[in-house]
Amino acid sequence: MGRFKFVHTADIHLGSFLHADGAESLPGLQELCREATYRAFENICRLAIQNKARFLLISGDLYDREARSVRANRFFADWCKRLADEGILTFVTAGNHDPVREYQELFALPQQVHLFSADRPEIIYISDEEGRNIAAVAGQSYRDKWEKSPLHLNYPKPEGDIFRIAMLHTQLESGKSSYIPSSAAELAECPDFDYWALGHIHKPQLIRNRHPVIAYPGSPQGRDFGEQDPGGCWLIEVDGREIVRMDYHITSPVVYRSLFIDIGCPELQQADSLDQLAEHMLSHAQNISDRELSDRETGESGVPEAYIVRWEIGGRGPLHYYLKNDLQGSGQELCRYMRDMLGNRTPFLWTDSVTVRTAGPVTDKVLERHPALRELLDQTVLSIQQDASVSKQFISQLGQAWDPDTDYEDRNDARLPLDDQTLGNIIEDASRLLLEGLSEGGEE
Ligand SMILES: [Mn+2]
C-alpha cells in the first residue's frame, strides 16, 4: 500500500488585482495588490515541494477570465516545470472562470501536467517510484461558464485497491444549479471515491471529515471584503486508502478584515476627544494582527504580510457629539490618520475606509422614558428581519440602487449588494435618526 502526500487547491484566479481604496498612494501596497494571487500560488507550490508531495490538484478557476494574461500563463508554466523537476504531477480542471472554450496556455506545459478534458470524464492513474499504482484522479472540465449537468455521475469507476480522488468544481447545491448540481449527501453516498476535491466556493470548508472526505480549499488569496478569511490549501497525507493527516496551510499574503469599534465600550465611555478614539483604534489594530499571527500555526513563513481593513465606528456614547456634525468628514480624517500611523509596520495594516455610524446616549434615555416607543421600534425591526413579505416591502421602498440578490458569481456591478448586514445597518440608522429627531424636539 502506498504512503504519499498531495496538495489540494482551487479558485486561485491567478493575475487578479486586489482592491484597496487609496492603494495607489503607496507603491509597495499597490505592488502587493498586483502580486498577491501570484504569491499565494507560489506559496502553494513551495509547500508541495517542501513536503515532497506526489501531486497537486487544482479544482477549477486557476485563472480569472478578466485577469488572464501572458504573465499569468508564463508564471503557471514556470511553476509547473519546477514542480515537474521535483517529481510532482499537476492536475487541473477548468472551472466557470476559465472554461475550456476560452482556455489557452500560451507556453508549453511539461507532460507532468494534465488538464482534464471538457468532452468526457477522464481518470488518471498515479504510480510510485517503483511503478505501482497508488492513486487515481477522476475529473472533467467546464466547457462554458455554466455547467448545468452533474458531470460527476459519469466519472469512470477507479480500479484497484488504491486511493481514489474525484475533482469537482461545484456550488454543492442540488436542483437547478448552474455550477454542477450536486449535494454533500449524494457525494458522501458514492462508493467510488475516497476524497472529493472540490472547488468553486471561496471559503475553506471541510464538508465531511470522515470517509469519503469532502473538502473545499477556498481561495488561496481573497480579493475583496467579501472574502475575509486568510486563504490557503489542504496538505493531505494518505496511507493506502486512508487519509492519515489533513492540514490547512495559510498561503495568502494579504488578508481583508472588517473591524468594529463600539463608542459605548468601557474604554470610550468617558472619552472627551477624538484623540482617544484614534488611540483606541490603534491599539485594536495592534491586537488583531498580533493575535492572528500567534494563531497561525500552520501558516507559511512570511504570511500574511498585510491587512486591508475597513473600520466601522458605531454604538452609542458621548463621542457621538464629537462626530455627529460631520460623520463623513470624521471618517475620512480617521482614515487618513490610521493610514499614516499604521503604514510602516510588519505586517502592515492599510485602512481602506472608516465609516462612522454612531448614536448619542440620549437615545437610550428617550427609550427609557417611552417604553411603548421602544416596543414599537423593536417590533418593527423584528418584523422586517423575520417576515419575508414585510422585508420585501421595506427593500422595495429603499429604491433601485439596492440589489438583494447577493450571489457572488452573478452580481450586478451597477447596483449595490444588499446583504443582511447592510440591511441591518440601514434599519439601525433609521431607528437612530428617528430617536434623535424625537430628542431634539424637546424630549430630552
Ligand atoms: Mn468558480
CSV table of C-alpha atoms and ligand atoms in Angstrom, one decimal:
chain,number,residue,atom,x,y,z
A,1,MET,CA,0.0,0.0,0.0
A,2,GLY,CA,1.3,3.4,-0.9
A,3,ARG,CA,2.0,6.2,1.5
A,4,PHE,CA,2.2,9.7,-0.1
A,5,LYS,CA,1.2,13.3,0.2
A,6,PHE,CA,-0.7,15.6,-2.1
A,7,VAL,CA,-1.9,19.3,-2.1
A,8,HIS,CA,-5.4,20.4,-3.0
A,9,THR,CA,-6.2,24.0,-4.1
A,10,ALA,CA,-8.8,25.8,-6.3
A,11,ASP,CA,-10.1,29.2,-7.2
A,12,ILE,CA,-6.7,30.9,-7.5
A,13,HIS,CA,-7.9,33.4,-10.1
A,14,LEU,CA,-4.2,34.0,-11.0
A,15,GLY,CA,-3.4,37.5,-12.0
A,16,SER,CA,-6.4,39.2,-10.3
A,17,PHE,CA,-5.8,42.6,-8.8
A,18,LEU,CA,-6.8,43.1,-5.2
A,19,HIS,CA,-8.9,46.1,-4.4
A,20,ALA,CA,-7.9,48.6,-1.6
A,21,ASP,CA,-9.1,52.2,-1.5
A,22,GLY,CA,-6.2,54.6,-1.7
A,23,ALA,CA,-3.6,51.9,-2.5
A,24,GLU,CA,-2.3,54.0,-5.4
A,25,SER,CA,-0.8,56.4,-2.8
A,26,LEU,CA,1.6,53.7,-1.5
A,27,PRO,CA,3.7,52.0,-4.2
A,28,GLY,CA,4.5,49.0,-2.0
A,29,LEU,CA,0.9,48.3,-1.4
A,30,GLN,CA,-0.1,48.6,-5.0
A,31,GLU,CA,2.6,46.2,-5.9
A,32,LEU,CA,1.4,43.7,-3.3
A,33,CYS,CA,-2.2,44.0,-4.6
A,34,ARG,CA,-1.0,43.2,-8.0
A,35,GLU,CA,1.3,40.3,-6.9
A,36,ALA,CA,-0.9,38.7,-4.2
A,37,THR,CA,-2.5,35.9,-6.2
A,38,TYR,CA,0.9,35.0,-7.7
A,39,ARG,CA,2.5,34.9,-4.3
A,40,ALA,CA,-0.3,32.7,-2.9
A,41,PHE,CA,0.2,30.2,-5.8
A,42,GLU,CA,3.9,30.3,-5.3
A,43,ASN,CA,3.4,29.5,-1.6
A,44,ILE,CA,1.3,26.5,-2.5
A,45,CYS,CA,4.0,25.2,-4.9
A,46,ARG,CA,6.7,25.7,-2.3
A,47,LEU,CA,4.6,23.8,0.2
A,48,ALA,CA,4.2,20.9,-2.2
A,49,ILE,CA,8.0,20.8,-2.8
A,50,GLN,CA,9.0,21.1,0.8
A,51,ASN,CA,6.6,18.3,1.8
A,52,LYS,CA,7.6,16.1,-1.2
A,53,ALA,CA,4.0,15.9,-2.3
A,54,ARG,CA,3.4,13.4,-5.2
A,55,PHE,CA,0.9,15.7,-6.9
A,56,LEU,CA,-1.0,19.0,-6.9
A,57,LEU,CA,-4.8,19.2,-7.6
A,58,ILE,CA,-6.3,22.5,-8.9
A,59,SER,CA,-10.1,22.1,-8.9
A,60,GLY,CA,-11.1,24.9,-11.2
A,61,ASP,CA,-10.7,28.6,-11.6
A,62,LEU,CA,-6.9,28.6,-11.8
A,63,TYR,CA,-7.3,31.7,-14.0
A,64,ASP,CA,-9.9,34.5,-14.0
A,65,ARG,CA,-11.5,35.5,-17.3
A,66,GLU,CA,-10.8,39.2,-16.8
A,67,ALA,CA,-7.3,38.8,-15.3
A,68,ARG,CA,-5.9,36.1,-17.6
A,69,SER,CA,-2.7,37.4,-19.1
A,70,VAL,CA,0.5,36.4,-20.8
A,71,ARG,CA,2.2,36.9,-17.4
A,72,ALA,CA,-0.3,34.6,-15.6
A,73,ASN,CA,0.3,31.9,-18.2
A,74,ARG,CA,4.1,32.3,-18.0
A,75,PHE,CA,4.0,32.2,-14.2
A,76,PHE,CA,1.9,29.0,-14.2
A,77,ALA,CA,4.1,27.3,-16.8
A,78,ASP,CA,7.3,28.1,-14.9
A,79,TRP,CA,6.0,26.7,-11.6
A,80,CYS,CA,4.7,23.6,-13.4
A,81,LYS,CA,8.2,23.0,-14.6
A,82,ARG,CA,9.7,23.4,-11.2
A,83,LEU,CA,7.1,21.0,-9.7
A,84,ALA,CA,7.8,18.5,-12.5
A,85,ASP,CA,11.6,18.8,-11.8
A,86,GLU,CA,10.8,17.7,-8.2
A,87,GLY,CA,8.7,14.8,-9.5
A,88,ILE,CA,5.4,16.4,-8.6
A,89,LEU,CA,2.4,16.0,-11.0
A,90,THR,CA,-0.2,18.7,-11.6
A,91,PHE,CA,-3.9,18.0,-12.3
A,92,VAL,CA,-6.1,20.9,-13.5
A,93,THR,CA,-9.8,21.0,-14.1
A,94,ALA,CA,-11.2,24.2,-15.8
A,95,GLY,CA,-13.9,25.9,-13.9
A,96,ASN,CA,-16.5,28.5,-14.7
A,97,HIS,CA,-14.0,31.4,-14.7
A,98,ASP,CA,-11.5,29.6,-17.1
A,99,PRO,CA,-13.7,27.3,-19.1
A,100,VAL,CA,-12.1,25.1,-21.8
A,101,ARG,CA,-13.7,27.1,-24.6
A,102,GLU,CA,-11.7,30.1,-23.6
A,103,TYR,CA,-8.7,28.2,-22.2
A,104,GLN,CA,-5.4,28.6,-23.9
A,105,GLU,CA,-2.0,28.1,-22.4
A,106,LEU,CA,0.4,30.3,-24.3
A,107,PHE,CA,3.5,28.4,-23.1
A,108,ALA,CA,4.2,24.7,-23.4
A,109,LEU,CA,3.5,22.8,-20.2
A,110,PRO,CA,5.5,19.8,-19.1
A,111,GLN,CA,4.0,16.4,-19.7
A,112,GLN,CA,3.6,16.0,-15.9
A,113,VAL,CA,0.7,18.4,-16.1
A,114,HIS,CA,-2.8,17.1,-17.0
A,115,LEU,CA,-5.7,19.4,-18.0
A,116,PHE,CA,-8.9,17.4,-17.8
A,117,SER,CA,-11.0,17.4,-21.0
A,118,ALA,CA,-14.4,19.0,-21.3
A,119,ASP,CA,-15.6,16.4,-23.8
A,120,ARG,CA,-15.7,13.5,-21.5
A,121,PRO,CA,-14.8,12.4,-17.9
A,122,GLU,CA,-11.3,11.0,-17.5
A,123,ILE,CA,-9.4,9.0,-15.0
A,124,ILE,CA,-5.7,9.2,-14.5
A,125,TYR,CA,-3.6,6.6,-12.5
A,126,ILE,CA,-0.6,7.7,-10.4
A,127,SER,CA,2.2,5.4,-9.6
A,128,ASP,CA,5.0,5.5,-7.0
A,129,GLU,CA,8.7,5.3,-7.8
A,130,GLU,CA,8.5,1.5,-8.3
A,131,GLY,CA,5.8,1.9,-10.8
A,132,ARG,CA,3.0,0.6,-8.6
A,133,ASN,CA,-0.3,2.5,-8.8
A,134,ILE,CA,-1.1,4.4,-5.6
A,135,ALA,CA,-3.9,6.7,-6.6
A,136,ALA,CA,-6.5,7.5,-9.2
A,137,VAL,CA,-7.8,11.0,-10.1
A,138,ALA,CA,-11.1,11.5,-11.9
A,139,GLY,CA,-12.3,14.8,-13.3
A,140,GLN,CA,-13.9,16.7,-16.2
A,141,SER,CA,-13.6,20.4,-17.1
A,142,TYR,CA,-16.2,23.1,-17.7
A,143,ARG,CA,-16.7,23.8,-21.4
A,144,ASP,CA,-18.5,27.1,-20.8
A,145,LYS,CA,-19.1,29.5,-17.9
A,146,TRP,CA,-22.1,27.4,-16.9
A,147,GLU,CA,-22.2,23.7,-16.4
A,148,LYS,CA,-25.7,22.6,-15.6
A,149,SER,CA,-25.2,18.8,-15.8
A,150,PRO,CA,-24.0,16.6,-13.0
A,151,LEU,CA,-20.7,15.6,-14.6
A,152,HIS,CA,-19.5,13.6,-11.7
A,153,LEU,CA,-22.3,11.0,-12.2
A,154,ASN,CA,-20.4,9.8,-15.3
A,155,TYR,CA,-16.9,9.7,-13.7
A,156,PRO,CA,-15.3,6.3,-14.5
A,157,LYS,CA,-15.0,3.9,-11.6
A,158,PRO,CA,-11.4,3.5,-10.5
A,159,GLU,CA,-9.9,0.1,-10.5
A,160,GLY,CA,-7.7,-1.5,-7.8
A,161,ASP,CA,-7.3,-1.1,-4.1
A,162,ILE,CA,-5.8,2.4,-4.3
A,163,PHE,CA,-6.7,5.9,-3.1
A,164,ARG,CA,-9.4,7.3,-5.3
A,165,ILE,CA,-10.0,11.1,-5.8
A,166,ALA,CA,-12.7,12.9,-7.7
A,167,MET,CA,-12.2,16.6,-8.7
A,168,LEU,CA,-15.3,18.7,-8.9
A,169,HIS,CA,-16.0,22.4,-9.4
A,170,THR,CA,-19.4,22.7,-7.8
A,171,GLN,CA,-21.6,25.0,-5.7
A,172,LEU,CA,-22.8,21.9,-3.9
A,173,GLU,CA,-26.4,22.8,-4.5
A,174,SER,CA,-28.7,20.2,-5.9
A,175,GLY,CA,-31.6,21.0,-8.3
A,176,LYS,CA,-31.0,23.7,-10.9
A,177,SER,CA,-27.5,24.9,-10.1
A,178,SER,CA,-25.5,26.5,-13.0
A,179,TYR,CA,-22.4,25.1,-11.4
A,180,ILE,CA,-22.8,21.3,-11.5
A,181,PRO,CA,-25.8,20.4,-9.4
A,182,SER,CA,-24.8,18.1,-6.6
A,183,SER,CA,-25.2,17.6,-2.8
A,184,ALA,CA,-23.0,16.6,0.1
A,185,ALA,CA,-25.2,13.7,0.9
A,186,GLU,CA,-25.0,12.4,-2.7
A,187,LEU,CA,-21.2,12.7,-2.8
A,188,ALA,CA,-20.9,11.0,0.6
A,189,GLU,CA,-23.0,8.0,-0.6
A,190,CYS,CA,-21.0,7.5,-3.7
A,191,PRO,CA,-18.9,4.3,-3.1
A,192,ASP,CA,-16.4,5.0,-5.9
A,193,PHE,CA,-14.2,7.7,-4.2
A,194,ASP,CA,-12.2,8.3,-1.0
A,195,TYR,CA,-11.8,12.1,-1.4
A,196,TRP,CA,-13.9,14.8,-3.2
A,197,ALA,CA,-11.5,17.6,-4.1
A,198,LEU,CA,-14.0,20.4,-4.6
A,199,GLY,CA,-13.6,23.9,-5.9
A,200,HIS,CA,-15.8,27.0,-6.6
A,201,ILE,CA,-16.7,28.2,-3.0
A,202,HIS,CA,-14.1,30.6,-2.0
A,203,LYS,CA,-14.3,29.9,1.7
A,204,PRO,CA,-12.3,27.0,3.0
A,205,GLN,CA,-14.6,24.2,4.3
A,206,LEU,CA,-14.3,20.7,5.4
A,207,ILE,CA,-17.7,19.5,4.4
A,208,ARG,CA,-17.2,15.9,5.6
A,209,ASN,CA,-14.4,14.8,7.9
A,210,ARG,CA,-14.9,11.0,7.6
A,211,HIS,CA,-14.8,8.6,4.7
A,212,PRO,CA,-15.3,9.8,2.0
A,213,VAL,CA,-13.8,13.1,2.9
A,214,ILE,CA,-15.3,16.2,1.1
A,215,ALA,CA,-13.4,19.5,1.2
A,216,TYR,CA,-13.2,23.0,-0.4
A,217,PRO,CA,-9.7,24.6,-0.1
A,218,GLY,CA,-11.2,28.0,-0.7
A,219,SER,CA,-9.4,30.8,-2.5
A,220,PRO,CA,-5.7,30.9,-1.5
A,221,GLN,CA,-6.0,34.7,-1.7
A,222,GLY,CA,-9.2,36.7,-1.1
A,223,ARG,CA,-9.8,39.5,-3.5
A,224,ASP,CA,-12.2,41.8,-1.6
A,225,PHE,CA,-14.1,42.3,1.7
A,226,GLY,CA,-16.4,39.5,0.7
A,227,GLU,CA,-13.6,37.1,1.3
A,228,GLN,CA,-12.2,37.8,4.8
A,229,ASP,CA,-10.7,34.6,5.9
A,230,PRO,CA,-7.0,34.1,5.3
A,231,GLY,CA,-6.9,31.6,2.4
A,232,GLY,CA,-4.7,28.6,1.8
A,233,CYS,CA,-4.7,25.0,0.6
A,234,TRP,CA,-5.0,21.4,2.0
A,235,LEU,CA,-1.9,19.3,2.5
A,236,ILE,CA,-3.1,15.7,2.8
A,237,GLU,CA,-1.2,12.5,3.7
A,238,VAL,CA,-2.5,9.2,2.6
A,239,ASP,CA,-1.7,5.6,3.7
A,240,GLY,CA,-3.3,3.1,1.3
A,241,ARG,CA,-7.0,4.1,1.2
A,242,GLU,CA,-6.9,6.2,4.4
A,243,ILE,CA,-6.2,9.9,4.9
A,244,VAL,CA,-3.9,9.8,7.9
A,245,ARG,CA,-3.3,13.6,8.1
A,246,MET,CA,-5.0,16.7,6.7
A,247,ASP,CA,-3.8,20.2,7.5
A,248,TYR,CA,-4.9,23.6,6.2
A,249,HIS,CA,-2.0,25.8,5.3
A,250,ILE,CA,-2.4,29.6,5.1
A,251,THR,CA,-0.9,31.0,1.9
A,252,SER,CA,-2.4,34.5,1.4
A,253,PRO,CA,0.0,37.4,1.6
A,254,VAL,CA,-3.0,39.8,2.1
A,255,VAL,CA,-6.0,39.5,4.5
A,256,TYR,CA,-9.1,41.6,4.3
A,257,ARG,CA,-10.7,42.4,7.6
A,258,SER,CA,-13.7,44.4,8.8
A,259,LEU,CA,-13.3,45.9,12.3
A,260,PHE,CA,-16.0,47.3,14.5
A,261,ILE,CA,-15.4,49.9,17.2
A,262,ASP,CA,-18.2,50.5,19.7
A,263,ILE,CA,-18.1,54.0,21.2
A,264,GLY,CA,-20.2,52.7,24.1
A,265,CYS,CA,-17.4,50.3,25.2
A,266,PRO,CA,-16.0,50.9,28.7
A,267,GLU,CA,-12.7,52.4,27.4
A,268,LEU,CA,-14.5,55.0,25.4
A,269,GLN,CA,-17.5,55.8,27.6
A,270,GLN,CA,-15.7,58.7,29.3
A,271,ALA,CA,-13.8,59.9,26.2
A,272,ASP,CA,-13.8,63.6,25.7
A,273,SER,CA,-11.9,64.0,22.4
A,274,LEU,CA,-11.4,62.2,19.1
A,275,ASP,CA,-7.8,61.6,20.0
A,276,GLN,CA,-9.0,58.9,22.4
A,277,LEU,CA,-11.0,57.2,19.6
A,278,ALA,CA,-7.9,57.2,17.3
A,279,GLU,CA,-5.7,55.8,20.1
A,280,HIS,CA,-8.3,53.1,20.8
A,281,MET,CA,-8.4,52.2,17.1
A,282,LEU,CA,-4.6,51.9,17.0
A,283,SER,CA,-4.4,49.5,20.0
A,284,HIS,CA,-7.2,47.5,18.5
A,285,ALA,CA,-5.3,47.2,15.2
A,286,GLN,CA,-2.2,46.0,17.1
A,287,ASN,CA,-4.2,43.3,18.9
A,288,ILE,CA,-5.8,42.0,15.8
A,289,SER,CA,-2.7,41.3,13.9
A,290,ASP,CA,-0.8,40.0,16.9
A,291,ARG,CA,-3.5,37.5,17.7
A,292,GLU,CA,-3.8,36.4,14.1
A,293,LEU,CA,0.0,35.8,13.9
A,294,SER,CA,0.1,33.8,17.0
A,295,ASP,CA,-2.8,31.7,16.0
A,296,ARG,CA,-1.3,30.9,12.6
A,297,GLU,CA,0.4,27.7,13.5
A,298,THR,CA,0.2,26.1,10.1
A,299,GLY,CA,0.8,29.3,8.1
A,300,GLU,CA,3.7,29.5,5.7
A,301,SER,CA,6.6,31.7,6.7
A,302,GLY,CA,6.1,35.4,5.9
A,303,VAL,CA,2.3,35.3,5.5
A,304,PRO,CA,0.2,37.3,5.9
A,305,GLU,CA,2.2,40.3,5.0
A,306,ALA,CA,-0.6,42.9,5.0
A,307,TYR,CA,-4.1,43.5,6.3
A,308,ILE,CA,-6.6,45.7,4.4
A,309,VAL,CA,-9.0,46.9,7.0
A,310,ARG,CA,-12.4,48.5,6.8
A,311,TRP,CA,-13.4,50.2,10.1
A,312,GLU,CA,-16.9,50.8,11.3
A,313,ILE,CA,-17.4,53.1,14.2
A,314,GLY,CA,-20.8,52.5,15.8
A,315,GLY,CA,-22.7,52.1,19.1
A,316,ARG,CA,-24.0,54.8,21.4
A,317,GLY,CA,-21.9,57.1,23.6
A,318,PRO,CA,-20.7,60.6,24.3
A,319,LEU,CA,-18.2,60.5,21.5
A,320,HIS,CA,-21.1,60.8,19.1
A,321,TYR,CA,-21.3,64.5,19.9
A,322,TYR,CA,-17.8,65.0,18.6
A,323,LEU,CA,-18.6,63.1,15.4
A,324,LYS,CA,-22.2,63.9,14.5
A,325,ASN,CA,-21.8,67.3,12.8
A,326,ASP,CA,-19.7,65.7,10.1
A,327,LEU,CA,-19.9,61.9,10.1
A,328,GLN,CA,-18.3,61.6,6.7
A,329,GLY,CA,-15.6,64.1,7.4
A,330,SER,CA,-14.8,62.4,10.7
A,331,GLY,CA,-14.5,59.1,9.0
A,332,GLN,CA,-12.2,60.5,6.3
A,333,GLU,CA,-9.9,62.2,8.9
A,334,LEU,CA,-9.7,59.0,11.0
A,335,CYS,CA,-8.9,57.1,7.8
A,336,ARG,CA,-6.0,59.4,6.9
A,337,TYR,CA,-4.7,59.2,10.5
A,338,MET,CA,-4.8,55.4,10.5
A,339,ARG,CA,-3.0,55.2,7.2
A,340,ASP,CA,-0.2,57.5,8.5
A,341,MET,CA,0.2,55.6,11.7
A,342,LEU,CA,0.0,52.0,10.5
A,343,GLY,CA,1.6,52.0,7.1
A,344,ASN,CA,5.2,51.3,8.3
A,345,ARG,CA,5.0,48.2,10.4
A,346,THR,CA,5.2,44.4,9.7
A,347,PRO,CA,2.7,43.0,8.9
A,348,PHE,CA,1.4,46.3,7.7
A,349,LEU,CA,-2.2,47.4,8.0
A,350,TRP,CA,-3.8,49.5,5.4
A,351,THR,CA,-7.0,51.3,6.2
A,352,ASP,CA,-9.4,51.1,3.2
A,353,SER,CA,-12.1,53.2,4.8
A,354,VAL,CA,-13.6,54.3,8.1
A,355,THR,CA,-17.4,54.6,8.3
A,356,VAL,CA,-19.0,56.4,11.2
A,357,ARG,CA,-22.5,55.3,12.3
A,358,THR,CA,-22.8,56.3,15.9
A,359,ALA,CA,-25.6,57.4,18.1
A,360,GLY,CA,-25.8,59.6,21.2
A,361,PRO,CA,-26.6,58.1,24.6
A,362,VAL,CA,-29.6,60.4,24.7
A,363,THR,CA,-31.5,57.8,22.5
A,364,ASP,CA,-31.3,55.4,25.4
A,365,LYS,CA,-33.0,58.0,27.7
A,366,VAL,CA,-35.8,58.6,25.2
A,367,LEU,CA,-36.4,54.9,25.0
A,368,GLU,CA,-36.4,54.5,28.8
A,369,ARG,CA,-38.9,57.3,29.1
A,370,HIS,CA,-41.2,55.8,26.4
A,371,PRO,CA,-41.4,52.0,26.8
A,372,ALA,CA,-44.2,51.9,24.2
A,373,LEU,CA,-42.0,53.5,21.7
A,374,ARG,CA,-39.2,51.0,22.4
A,375,GLU,CA,-41.7,48.2,21.9
A,376,LEU,CA,-43.0,49.6,18.6
A,377,LEU,CA,-39.4,50.1,17.4
A,378,ASP,CA,-38.3,46.6,18.4
A,379,GLN,CA,-41.4,45.1,16.8
A,380,THR,CA,-40.9,46.9,13.5
A,381,VAL,CA,-37.2,45.9,13.3
A,382,LEU,CA,-38.1,42.3,14.2
A,383,SER,CA,-40.9,42.0,11.6
A,384,ILE,CA,-38.5,43.4,8.9
A,385,GLN,CA,-35.9,40.8,9.8
A,386,GLN,CA,-38.3,37.8,10.2
A,387,ASP,CA,-41.3,38.4,8.0
A,388,ALA,CA,-40.4,37.9,4.4
A,389,SER,CA,-43.3,39.9,3.0
A,390,VAL,CA,-42.6,42.9,5.3
A,391,SER,CA,-38.9,42.6,4.4
A,392,LYS,CA,-39.6,42.6,0.7
A,393,GLN,CA,-41.9,45.7,1.0
A,394,PHE,CA,-39.2,47.5,3.1
A,395,ILE,CA,-36.5,46.7,0.5
A,396,SER,CA,-38.7,47.8,-2.4
A,397,GLN,CA,-39.0,51.2,-0.7
A,398,LEU,CA,-35.2,51.6,-0.4
A,399,GLY,CA,-35.0,52.1,-4.2
A,400,GLN,CA,-33.5,50.6,-7.3
A,401,ALA,CA,-29.9,51.1,-6.2
A,402,TRP,CA,-30.0,48.1,-4.0
A,403,ASP,CA,-29.8,44.6,-5.2
A,404,PRO,CA,-31.0,42.0,-2.7
A,405,ASP,CA,-29.5,39.1,-4.8
A,406,THR,CA,-26.0,38.9,-3.4
A,407,ASP,CA,-24.9,35.8,-5.2
A,408,TYR,CA,-21.2,36.3,-5.7
A,409,GLU,CA,-21.0,34.8,-9.2
A,410,ASP,CA,-23.9,36.6,-10.8
A,411,ARG,CA,-23.5,40.0,-9.2
A,412,ASN,CA,-24.8,43.1,-11.0
A,413,ASP,CA,-22.0,45.7,-10.6
A,414,ALA,CA,-24.3,48.6,-11.4
A,415,ARG,CA,-26.2,48.1,-8.2
A,416,LEU,CA,-25.2,47.9,-4.5
A,417,PRO,CA,-25.4,44.4,-2.9
A,418,LEU,CA,-27.9,44.4,-0.1
A,419,ASP,CA,-26.8,41.7,2.2
A,420,ASP,CA,-28.2,41.0,5.7
A,421,GLN,CA,-25.6,43.2,7.4
A,422,THR,CA,-26.2,46.2,5.1
A,423,LEU,CA,-29.9,45.8,5.6
A,424,GLY,CA,-29.4,45.7,9.4
A,425,ASN,CA,-27.3,48.9,9.2
A,426,ILE,CA,-30.0,50.7,7.3
A,427,ILE,CA,-32.6,49.7,9.8
A,428,GLU,CA,-30.3,50.8,12.7
A,429,ASP,CA,-29.6,54.2,11.1
A,430,ALA,CA,-33.3,54.7,10.5
A,431,SER,CA,-34.0,54.0,14.2
A,432,ARG,CA,-31.3,56.3,15.4
A,433,LEU,CA,-32.4,59.2,13.2
A,434,LEU,CA,-36.0,58.7,14.5
A,435,LEU,CA,-34.9,58.8,18.1
A,436,GLU,CA,-32.5,61.7,17.6
A,437,GLY,CA,-35.3,63.7,15.9
A,438,LEU,CA,-37.6,63.0,18.9
A,439,SER,CA,-35.0,64.0,21.4
A,440,GLU,CA,-34.2,67.2,19.5
A,441,GLY,CA,-37.8,68.1,19.5
A,442,GLY,CA,-37.7,68.7,23.2
A,443,GLU,CA,-37.9,65.1,24.5
A,444,GLU,CA,-34.6,65.5,26.4
B,1,MN,MN,-15.8,29.1,-9.7
